[in-house]
Amino acid sequence: MKNIAIIGSGSWGTALAIHLAKMDNNIKMWAYLQEEAKQGIGMTIEAIDNIETAYELSKKYNVEMPIVDSVYNILFNKLTPEEAVFKLMTREAKQED
């Protein structure tokens, strides 16, 4: 078991924390509770429930979203967080508009 801290853990951090916790890691998240965050910033907050929709829309409209792809594949296709980080950090650099 590893001790892992996730700081500023919005929806992507939450997805990662859930996956790592399922792998018997001790997770400590440093973030607002969702209700407190909503009151604090007064707007809608992304949730892990939206990952499937974001993934589907990125494919439908042919928009490259490597972080969305990674989180989706961690949650639904057994990609490990280590593999996801490696893929993200070693992808070819390109100009983004």
Coordinates of C-alpha atoms in Angstrom, one line a residue:
M1 CA 0.0 0.0 0.0
K2 CA 1.3 3.4 -0.9
N3 CA 0.3 6.7 0.7
I4 CA -0.8 9.2 -2.0
A5 CA -1.9 12.8 -1.7
I6 CA -3.9 14.5 -4.4
I7 CA -3.9 18.3 -4.2
G8 CA -6.4 20.4 -6.0
S9 CA -8.3 17.3 -6.9
G10 CA -11.2 18.5 -9.2
S11 CA -13.0 16.0 -11.3
W12 CA -9.8 14.4 -12.8
G13 CA -8.2 14.2 -9.4
T14 CA -11.3 12.5 -8.0
A15 CA -11.3 10.0 -10.9
L16 CA -7.6 9.2 -10.2
A17 CA -8.2 8.9 -6.5
I18 CA -11.1 6.5 -6.9
H19 CA -9.0 4.3 -9.2
L20 CA -6.0 4.3 -6.9
A21 CA -8.1 3.6 -3.9
K22 CA -9.5 0.5 -5.6
M23 CA -5.9 -0.6 -5.9
D24 CA -5.6 -0.6 -2.1
N25 CA -3.7 2.7 -1.9
N26 CA -4.2 5.1 1.0
I27 CA -5.5 8.3 -0.6
K28 CA -5.7 11.7 1.0
M29 CA -7.5 14.4 -1.0
W30 CA -7.0 18.1 -0.4
A31 CA -10.0 19.8 -1.9
Y32 CA -13.3 21.4 -1.1
L33 CA -16.3 19.2 -0.7
Q34 CA -18.4 19.5 -3.8
E35 CA -21.3 21.4 -2.0
E36 CA -18.8 23.8 -0.3
A37 CA -17.1 24.4 -3.7
K38 CA -20.4 25.2 -5.4
Q39 CA -21.2 27.7 -2.7
G40 CA -17.7 29.1 -2.8
I41 CA -17.4 29.7 -6.5
G42 CA -21.1 29.9 -7.4
M43 CA -21.0 27.8 -10.6
T44 CA -21.4 24.3 -11.9
I45 CA -18.5 21.9 -11.1
E46 CA -17.4 19.1 -13.4
A47 CA -18.0 15.6 -11.9
I48 CA -16.7 12.2 -12.7
D49 CA -20.1 11.4 -14.1
N50 CA -19.3 13.7 -17.1
I51 CA -16.2 11.7 -18.2
E52 CA -18.2 9.4 -20.5
T53 CA -19.9 12.4 -22.2
A54 CA -16.7 14.3 -22.6
Y55 CA -15.0 11.3 -24.1
E56 CA -17.9 10.6 -26.5
L57 CA -18.1 14.3 -27.6
S58 CA -14.4 14.4 -28.2
K59 CA -14.7 11.4 -30.6
K60 CA -17.9 12.7 -32.2
Y61 CA -16.3 16.1 -33.1
N62 CA -12.8 14.8 -33.6
V63 CA -11.3 16.9 -30.9
E64 CA -8.1 15.6 -29.4
M65 CA -8.4 15.5 -25.6
P66 CA -5.6 13.4 -24.2
I67 CA -6.4 13.9 -20.5
V68 CA -10.0 13.0 -21.0
D69 CA -8.9 9.9 -23.0
S70 CA -6.5 8.9 -20.2
V71 CA -9.0 9.3 -17.4
Y72 CA -11.7 7.4 -19.5
N73 CA -9.3 4.6 -20.1
I74 CA -8.2 4.4 -16.5
L75 CA -11.8 4.1 -15.4
F76 CA -13.2 1.8 -18.2
N77 CA -10.4 0.1 -20.0
K78 CA -8.0 -1.0 -17.2
L79 CA -5.2 1.5 -18.2
T80 CA -3.0 2.0 -15.1
P81 CA -2.3 5.6 -13.9
E82 CA 1.4 4.9 -14.6
E83 CA 0.7 4.0 -18.2
A84 CA -1.6 7.0 -18.6
V85 CA 1.0 9.4 -17.2
F86 CA 3.7 7.9 -19.4
K87 CA 1.5 8.2 -22.5
L88 CA 0.7 11.8 -21.7
M89 CA 4.3 12.8 -21.0
T90 CA 5.8 11.1 -24.0
R91 CA 3.3 12.1 -26.6
E92 CA 4.7 14.1 -29.5
A93 CA 4.8 17.9 -28.9
K94 CA 2.7 20.0 -31.3
Q95 CA 1.3 23.5 -31.7
E96 CA -2.0 23.9 -30.0
D97 CA -4.3 26.8 -31.0

